[in-house]
Short mmCIF file of C-alpha atoms in Angstrom, two decimals:
data_model
loop_
_atom_site.label_atom_id
_atom_site.label_comp_id
_atom_site.label_asym_id
_atom_site.label_seq_id
_atom_site.Cartn_x
_atom_site.Cartn_y
_atom_site.Cartn_z
CA UNK Y 287 -33.90 14.26 24.59
CA UNK Y 288 -31.19 11.77 23.62
CA UNK Y 289 -28.91 12.63 20.71
CA UNK Y 290 -28.33 10.41 17.66
CA UNK Y 291 -26.11 8.03 19.62
CA UNK Y 292 -28.62 7.71 22.48
CA UNK Y 293 -26.03 8.84 25.04
CA UNK Y 294 -27.10 12.46 25.67
CA UNK Y 295 -29.25 15.39 24.58
CA UNK Y 296 -29.34 16.21 20.90
CA UNK Y 297 -28.55 19.58 19.40
CA UNK Y 298 -32.25 20.57 19.22
CA UNK Y 299 -32.67 19.84 22.93
CA UNK Y 300 -29.50 21.78 23.79
CA UNK Y 301 -30.78 24.75 21.77
CA UNK Y 302 -34.09 24.59 23.66
CA UNK Y 303 -32.35 24.63 27.03
CA UNK Y 304 -30.11 27.50 25.93
CA UNK Y 305 -33.13 29.49 24.74
CA UNK Y 306 -34.92 28.86 28.06
CA UNK Y 307 -31.93 30.18 30.03
CA UNK Y 308 -31.71 33.25 27.76
CA UNK Y 309 -35.40 33.98 28.34
CA UNK Y 310 -35.10 33.48 32.11
CA UNK Y 311 -32.02 35.71 32.24
CA UNK Y 312 -30.28 34.12 35.24
CA UNK Y 313 -32.10 31.01 36.51
CA UNK Y 314 -30.95 29.30 39.69
CA UNK Y 315 -30.27 25.61 40.23
CA UNK Y 316 -33.58 25.47 42.04
CA UNK Y 317 -35.38 26.37 38.81
CA UNK Y 318 -34.41 23.03 37.25
CA UNK Y 319 -37.84 21.40 37.91
CA UNK Y 320 -39.56 24.34 36.19
CA UNK Y 321 -37.18 24.05 33.20
CA UNK Y 322 -37.97 20.34 32.90
CA UNK Y 323 -41.70 20.97 33.07
CA UNK Y 324 -41.59 23.80 30.52
CA UNK Y 325 -39.49 21.80 28.06
CA UNK Y 326 -41.09 18.40 28.62
CA UNK Y 327 -37.92 16.61 29.67
CA UNK Y 328 -36.69 14.98 32.85
CA UNK Y 329 -34.62 16.91 35.35
CA UNK Y 330 -31.67 14.58 34.70
CA UNK Y 331 -31.83 15.35 30.99
CA UNK Y 332 -31.98 19.09 31.63
CA UNK Y 333 -29.10 18.90 34.11
CA UNK Y 334 -26.99 17.09 31.52
CA UNK Y 335 -27.88 19.67 28.87
CA UNK Y 336 -26.86 22.51 31.16
CA UNK Y 337 -23.52 20.81 31.87
CA UNK Y 338 -22.80 20.40 28.14
CA UNK Y 339 -23.66 24.03 27.44
CA UNK Y 340 -21.33 25.08 30.24
CA UNK Y 341 -18.54 23.04 28.63
CA UNK Y 342 -19.24 24.92 25.40
CA UNK Y 343 -18.97 28.25 27.23
CA UNK Y 344 -22.46 29.44 26.19
CA UNK Y 345 -23.68 29.08 29.78
CA UNK Y 346 -21.61 30.67 32.51
CA UNK Y 347 -22.03 29.49 36.13
CA UNK Y 348 -21.93 32.01 38.90
CA UNK Y 349 -22.44 30.31 42.23
CA UNK Y 350 -25.91 28.74 42.18
CA UNK Y 351 -27.07 30.45 38.99
CA UNK Y 352 -26.28 30.24 35.29
CA UNK Y 353 -26.32 33.00 32.71
CA UNK Y 354 -26.33 32.79 28.94
CA UNK Y 355 -23.25 34.04 27.09
CA UNK Y 356 -23.03 35.10 23.46
CA UNK Y 357 -22.00 32.30 21.09
CA UNK Y 358 -19.41 34.73 19.70
CA UNK Y 359 -17.73 34.72 23.10
CA UNK Y 360 -17.75 30.93 23.14
CA UNK Y 361 -16.28 30.82 19.64
CA UNK Y 362 -13.48 33.15 20.69
CA UNK Y 363 -12.80 31.06 23.78
CA UNK Y 364 -12.95 27.59 22.25
CA UNK Y 365 -12.57 27.80 18.48
CA UNK Y 366 -10.16 30.74 18.34
CA UNK Y 367 -7.16 28.91 19.85
CA UNK Y 368 -7.75 25.92 17.58
CA UNK Y 369 -7.92 28.08 14.48
CA UNK Y 370 -4.77 29.87 15.58
CA UNK Y 371 -3.02 26.52 16.04
CA UNK Y 372 -4.18 25.42 12.59
CA UNK Y 373 -2.88 28.62 11.01
CA UNK Y 374 0.44 28.16 12.78
CA UNK Y 375 0.68 24.54 11.59
CA UNK Y 376 -0.15 25.57 8.01
CA UNK Y 377 2.47 28.31 8.15
CA UNK Y 378 5.09 25.86 9.42
CA UNK Y 379 4.11 23.34 6.73
CA UNK Y 380 4.46 25.95 3.99
CA UNK Y 381 7.84 27.00 5.38
CA UNK Y 382 8.99 23.37 5.47
CA UNK Y 383 7.82 22.82 1.90
CA UNK Y 384 9.73 25.93 0.85
CA UNK Y 385 12.88 24.66 2.57
CA UNK Y 386 12.41 21.25 0.93
CA UNK Y 387 11.95 22.79 -2.53
CA UNK Y 388 15.04 24.96 -2.11
CA UNK Y 389 17.07 21.95 -0.95
CA UNK Y 390 15.82 19.91 -3.91
CA UNK Y 391 16.79 22.71 -6.30
CA UNK Y 392 20.27 23.00 -4.81
CA UNK Y 393 20.87 19.27 -5.06
CA UNK Y 394 19.37 19.06 -8.56
CA UNK Y 395 21.77 21.77 -9.68
CA UNK Y 396 24.61 19.31 -9.00
CA UNK Y 397 23.12 16.64 -11.28
CA UNK Y 398 24.69 17.99 -14.51
CA UNK Y 399 28.09 18.09 -12.82
CA UNK Y 400 27.70 14.49 -11.67
CA UNK Y 401 26.49 13.30 -15.08
CA UNK Y 402 29.35 15.01 -16.89
CA UNK Y 403 32.01 13.54 -14.61
CA UNK Y 404 30.40 10.12 -14.82
CA UNK Y 405 30.49 10.19 -18.61
CA UNK Y 406 34.05 11.46 -18.71
CA UNK Y 407 35.15 8.85 -16.24
CA UNK Y 408 33.62 6.05 -18.25
CA UNK Y 409 31.10 5.03 -15.55
CA UNK Y 410 28.27 2.83 -16.87
CA UNK Y 411 25.61 5.05 -15.24
CA UNK Y 412 25.13 2.67 -12.33
CA UNK Y 413 25.03 3.74 -8.70
CA UNK Y 414 25.46 1.37 -5.77
CA UNK Y 415 23.42 2.28 -2.68
CA UNK Y 416 23.93 0.17 0.42
CA UNK Y 417 21.83 2.15 2.91
CA UNK Y 418 18.21 0.99 3.19
CA UNK Y 419 16.88 4.44 4.11
CA UNK Y 420 18.63 6.06 1.15
CA UNK Y 421 17.13 3.45 -1.19
CA UNK Y 422 13.62 4.00 0.16
CA UNK Y 423 13.97 7.77 0.00
CA UNK Y 424 15.12 7.67 -3.64
CA UNK Y 425 12.33 5.28 -4.66
CA UNK Y 426 9.74 7.44 -2.88
CA UNK Y 427 11.05 10.58 -4.53
CA UNK Y 428 11.12 9.12 -8.04
CA UNK Y 429 7.70 7.50 -7.77
CA UNK Y 430 6.21 10.72 -6.39
CA UNK Y 431 7.55 12.65 -9.39
CA UNK Y 432 6.85 9.89 -11.94
CA UNK Y 433 5.50 11.26 -15.21
CA UNK Y 434 4.14 8.27 -17.12
CA UNK Y 435 4.76 4.66 -16.04
CA UNK Y 436 6.15 2.38 -13.37
CA UNK Y 437 7.01 -1.24 -14.14
CA UNK Y 438 7.69 -3.62 -11.28
CA UNK Y 439 8.69 -7.26 -10.85
CA UNK Y 440 7.84 -8.78 -7.46
CA UNK Y 441 9.14 -12.35 -7.10
CA UNK Y 442 7.95 -14.75 -4.42
CA UNK Y 443 4.60 -15.99 -3.23
CA UNK Y 444 3.37 -12.58 -2.13
CA UNK Y 445 4.75 -9.41 -0.62
CA UNK Y 446 4.84 -8.87 3.17
CA UNK Y 447 1.52 -7.50 4.49
CA UNK Y 448 3.25 -4.42 5.95
CA UNK Y 449 4.87 -3.62 2.59
CA UNK Y 450 1.51 -3.98 0.85
CA UNK Y 451 -0.19 -1.72 3.41
CA UNK Y 452 2.50 0.93 2.88
CA UNK Y 453 2.33 0.61 -0.91
CA UNK Y 454 -1.46 0.75 -1.30
CA UNK Y 455 -2.10 4.47 -0.66
CA UNK Y 456 0.98 5.44 -2.69
CA UNK Y 457 -0.04 3.29 -5.65
CA UNK Y 458 -3.65 4.45 -5.54
CA UNK Y 459 -2.45 8.06 -5.62
CA UNK Y 460 -0.25 7.29 -8.67
CA UNK Y 461 -3.11 5.63 -10.51
CA UNK Y 462 -5.51 8.49 -9.75
CA UNK Y 463 -3.18 10.99 -11.36
CA UNK Y 464 -2.93 8.90 -14.53
CA UNK Y 465 0.31 6.97 -14.01
CA UNK Y 466 0.40 3.56 -15.71
CA UNK Y 467 1.29 0.93 -13.11
CA UNK Y 468 2.23 -2.54 -14.38
CA UNK Y 469 3.33 -5.25 -11.96
CA UNK Y 470 4.53 -8.80 -12.52
CA UNK Y 471 4.07 -11.39 -9.79
CA UNK Y 472 4.59 -15.13 -9.70
CA UNK Y 473 1.56 -17.42 -9.96
CA UNK Y 474 1.99 -18.34 -6.29
CA UNK Y 475 1.05 -14.77 -5.30
CA UNK Y 476 -2.54 -15.58 -6.31
CA UNK Y 477 -2.83 -17.70 -3.16
CA UNK Y 478 -1.55 -14.98 -0.80
CA UNK Y 479 -4.56 -13.27 0.79
CA UNK Y 480 -2.90 -9.89 1.54
CA UNK Y 481 -1.65 -9.74 -2.05
CA UNK Y 482 -5.13 -10.64 -3.30
CA UNK Y 483 -6.63 -7.77 -1.28
CA UNK Y 484 -4.01 -5.33 -2.54
CA UNK Y 485 -4.47 -6.47 -6.15
CA UNK Y 486 -8.25 -6.08 -6.02
CA UNK Y 487 -7.89 -2.53 -4.68
CA UNK Y 488 -5.41 -1.31 -7.30
CA UNK Y 489 -7.00 -3.21 -10.19
CA UNK Y 490 -10.25 -1.37 -9.45
CA UNK Y 491 -8.35 1.90 -10.04
CA UNK Y 492 -6.85 0.76 -13.36
CA UNK Y 493 -3.61 -0.95 -12.36
CA UNK Y 494 -2.39 -3.84 -14.50
CA UNK Y 495 -1.09 -7.01 -12.83
CA UNK Y 496 0.00 -10.24 -14.47
CA UNK Y 497 1.55 -13.40 -13.09
CA UNK Y 498 4.15 -15.77 -14.53
CA UNK Y 499 5.69 -18.99 -13.25
CA UNK Y 500 9.16 -17.52 -12.70
CA UNK Y 501 10.62 -14.04 -12.28
CA UNK Y 502 14.41 -13.62 -12.37
CA UNK Y 503 14.41 -11.06 -9.56
CA UNK Y 504 12.97 -7.90 -8.10
CA UNK Y 505 13.01 -4.80 -10.29
CA UNK Y 506 11.38 -1.36 -10.40
CA UNK Y 507 11.61 0.84 -13.50
CA UNK Y 508 10.39 4.45 -13.33
CA UNK Y 509 9.53 6.25 -16.59
CA UNK Y 510 12.00 3.94 -18.40
CA UNK Y 511 14.71 6.29 -17.12
CA UNK Y 512 15.70 4.77 -13.77
CA UNK Y 513 15.76 1.15 -12.66
CA UNK Y 514 16.25 -0.32 -9.19
CA UNK Y 515 17.79 -3.80 -8.90
CA UNK Y 516 18.65 -5.80 -5.75
CA UNK Y 517 22.15 -5.47 -4.29
CA UNK Y 518 23.80 -8.89 -4.27
CA UNK Y 519 25.67 -8.35 -0.98
CA UNK Y 520 23.35 -6.01 0.93
CA UNK Y 521 19.83 -7.30 1.49
CA UNK Y 522 18.25 -3.84 1.67
CA UNK Y 523 20.61 -2.10 -0.73
CA UNK Y 524 20.02 -1.43 -4.41
CA UNK Y 525 21.70 -0.92 -7.73
CA UNK Y 526 20.35 2.19 -9.46
CA UNK Y 527 20.63 2.10 -13.26
CA UNK Y 528 20.31 5.18 -15.46
CA UNK Y 529 22.45 4.15 -18.44
CA UNK Y 530 20.15 4.13 -21.53
CA UNK Y 531 21.41 0.91 -23.11
CA UNK Y 532 21.09 -1.08 -19.88
CA UNK Y 533 17.67 0.43 -19.28
CA UNK Y 534 16.55 -0.54 -22.78
CA UNK Y 535 17.61 -4.12 -22.09
CA UNK Y 536 15.79 -4.22 -18.74
CA UNK Y 537 12.63 -2.75 -20.25
CA UNK Y 538 12.74 -5.32 -23.06
CA UNK Y 539 13.16 -8.13 -20.52
CA UNK Y 540 10.17 -6.85 -18.59
CA UNK Y 541 8.05 -6.66 -21.74
CA UNK Y 542 8.98 -10.21 -22.70
CA UNK Y 543 7.88 -11.54 -19.32
CA UNK Y 544 4.80 -9.32 -19.39
CA UNK Y 545 3.70 -10.73 -22.74
CA UNK Y 546 3.97 -14.25 -21.29
CA UNK Y 547 1.99 -13.34 -18.18
CA UNK Y 548 -1.63 -14.04 -17.29
CA UNK Y 549 -3.88 -11.26 -15.91
CA UNK Y 550 -4.23 -11.46 -12.14
CA UNK Y 551 -7.51 -13.04 -11.13
CA UNK Y 552 -8.86 -14.86 -8.10
CA UNK Y 553 -11.38 -17.66 -7.80
CA UNK Y 554 -11.43 -21.41 -8.53
CA UNK Y 555 -10.75 -21.24 -12.27
CA UNK Y 556 -7.83 -18.87 -11.81
CA UNK Y 557 -6.47 -21.09 -9.03
CA UNK Y 558 -6.67 -24.19 -11.25
CA UNK Y 559 -4.84 -22.39 -14.05
CA UNK Y 560 -2.13 -21.19 -11.67
CA UNK Y 561 -1.59 -24.63 -10.12
CA UNK Y 562 -1.43 -26.20 -13.59
CA UNK Y 563 1.27 -23.79 -14.78
CA UNK Y 564 3.18 -24.09 -11.52
CA UNK Y 565 3.28 -27.88 -11.84
CA UNK Y 566 4.32 -27.65 -15.48
CA UNK Y 567 7.22 -25.39 -14.51
CA UNK Y 568 8.17 -27.68 -11.62
CA UNK Y 569 8.29 -30.59 -14.06
CA UNK Y 570 10.70 -28.69 -16.28
CA UNK Y 571 12.97 -27.89 -13.35
CA UNK Y 572 12.80 -31.49 -12.15
CA UNK Y 573 13.84 -32.69 -15.61
CA UNK Y 574 16.83 -30.36 -15.36
CA UNK Y 575 17.86 -32.12 -12.17
CA UNK Y 576 17.41 -29.16 -9.80
CA UNK Y 577 17.05 -29.79 -6.08
CA UNK Y 578 13.84 -29.23 -4.15
CA UNK Y 579 15.02 -26.08 -2.37
CA UNK Y 580 16.24 -24.54 -5.63
CA UNK Y 581 12.95 -25.31 -7.36
CA UNK Y 582 11.00 -23.88 -4.41
CA UNK Y 583 12.96 -20.63 -4.47
CA UNK Y 584 12.56 -20.15 -8.21
CA UNK Y 585 8.83 -20.86 -8.02
CA UNK Y 586 8.19 -18.66 -4.98
CA UNK Y 587 7.06 -21.66 -2.93
CA UNK Y 588 7.90 -22.96 0.49
CA UNK Y 589 10.05 -26.10 0.35
CA UNK Y 590 7.25 -28.09 2.01
CA UNK Y 591 4.66 -26.96 -0.56
CA UNK Y 592 7.11 -27.63 -3.40
CA UNK Y 593 7.75 -31.16 -2.18
CA UNK Y 594 4.01 -31.72 -1.97
CA UNK Y 595 3.64 -30.82 -5.66
CA UNK Y 596 6.61 -33.01 -6.55
CA UNK Y 597 5.10 -35.98 -4.70
CA UNK Y 598 1.80 -35.54 -6.56
CA UNK Y 599 3.60 -35.34 -9.91
CA UNK Y 600 5.65 -38.47 -9.21
CA UNK Y 601 2.49 -40.34 -8.26
CA UNK Y 602 0.73 -39.09 -11.38
CA UNK Y 603 3.49 -40.42 -13.66
CA UNK Y 604 4.29 -43.51 -11.60
CA UNK Y 605 7.89 -42.32 -11.31
CA UNK Y 606 10.39 -43.58 -8.73
CA UNK Y 607 12.48 -40.39 -8.79
CA UNK Y 608 12.01 -36.72 -9.49
CA UNK Y 609 14.29 -36.89 -12.51
CA UNK Y 610 12.34 -39.85 -13.93
CA UNK Y 611 9.08 -37.90 -13.56
CA UNK Y 612 10.60 -35.04 -15.54
CA UNK Y 613 11.87 -37.38 -18.24
CA UNK Y 614 8.49 -39.08 -18.56
CA UNK Y 615 6.76 -35.70 -18.81
CA UNK Y 616 9.24 -34.63 -21.49
CA UNK Y 617 8.58 -37.82 -23.45
CA UNK Y 618 4.85 -37.08 -23.31
CA UNK Y 619 5.43 -33.53 -24.53
CA UNK Y 620 4.07 -31.99 -21.32
CA UNK Y 621 6.96 -29.75 -20.32
CA UNK Y 622 5.81 -26.98 -22.62
CA UNK Y 623 2.13 -27.77 -22.20
CA UNK Y 624 -0.31 -25.77 -20.15
CA UNK Y 625 -1.89 -28.81 -18.56
CA UNK Y 626 -0.62 -31.65 -16.41
CA UNK Y 627 -2.73 -34.71 -15.62
CA UNK Y 628 -3.58 -34.91 -11.99
CA UNK Y 629 -4.05 -31.18 -11.41
CA UNK Y 630 -6.70 -30.77 -8.69
CA UNK Y 631 -10.16 -29.62 -9.75
CA UNK Y 632 -10.10 -26.74 -7.25
CA UNK Y 633 -7.32 -24.39 -6.28
CA UNK Y 634 -4.91 -26.01 -3.84
CA UNK Y 635 -3.40 -23.97 -1.06
CA UNK Y 636 0.24 -23.29 -1.73
#
């Protein structure tokens, strides 16, 4: 008489008990042994079935007897309030959407006024937003209404897991409605497990992701009409660019980096390629005399991991200083090469 989970009577058994009670009209608790015998179940199973049917309001207890009630009565008692609550929630949601649409229309009506005054005042079409919540709200709004493409640069060794978790459903929704989503990461992001998981999910839906050794900074461009750049003095602020000439420059810079990028892949061969290009870039920066912490930041590495790569490179070239290793590599023509002797045969953890 157990249900699918093995924890109680199944629906067929409940229907059999209900039918027995209907046929018996108003059986008493003392009739439980006869119910069990007629139905071929234990008394405990029948008792449990009766209790469940009482909870569903199709059996009504009256002292020591139970009577069958119409399922329509039970529906009115149990399902009716839920359906009413659902209708109320839907009505409130529609009203809220209407209020939101009217507010959007009122604010949008001010856009021509703003644009005209900006042009007359000689503003470069750049807005400075210092409030984190305002930045997030504007990005969410523009991505939700995106018409064709979003281009993004994400520097560092991988985005925070919480940010990736928040971005995944939004980006999947964009891809499923035909938006082109192109993202540039640094090679070091290939070794970041949360970023790997995110990349695999969006790539399966048609996203395009490439990695390069260095990215100048974070950037989001929506429909080639609006760009978001980091605020230099406010960590969570942003510079919003709408001026066509600046946007054209930013889009061209993105395309240049994109053309130099390598499609995002995981696995040993991809890891070897990434480590090779990372070390080649580190060599170039070493030859330019940059300090370890500066190199680490530009490469999206921790300082400890960066110093580990530097130590391996110095050992490979038999150099006594970082600068000497860079000079030797330059003399061998390796600074622009895609391979550096001494690269490990399997992907090293960054």
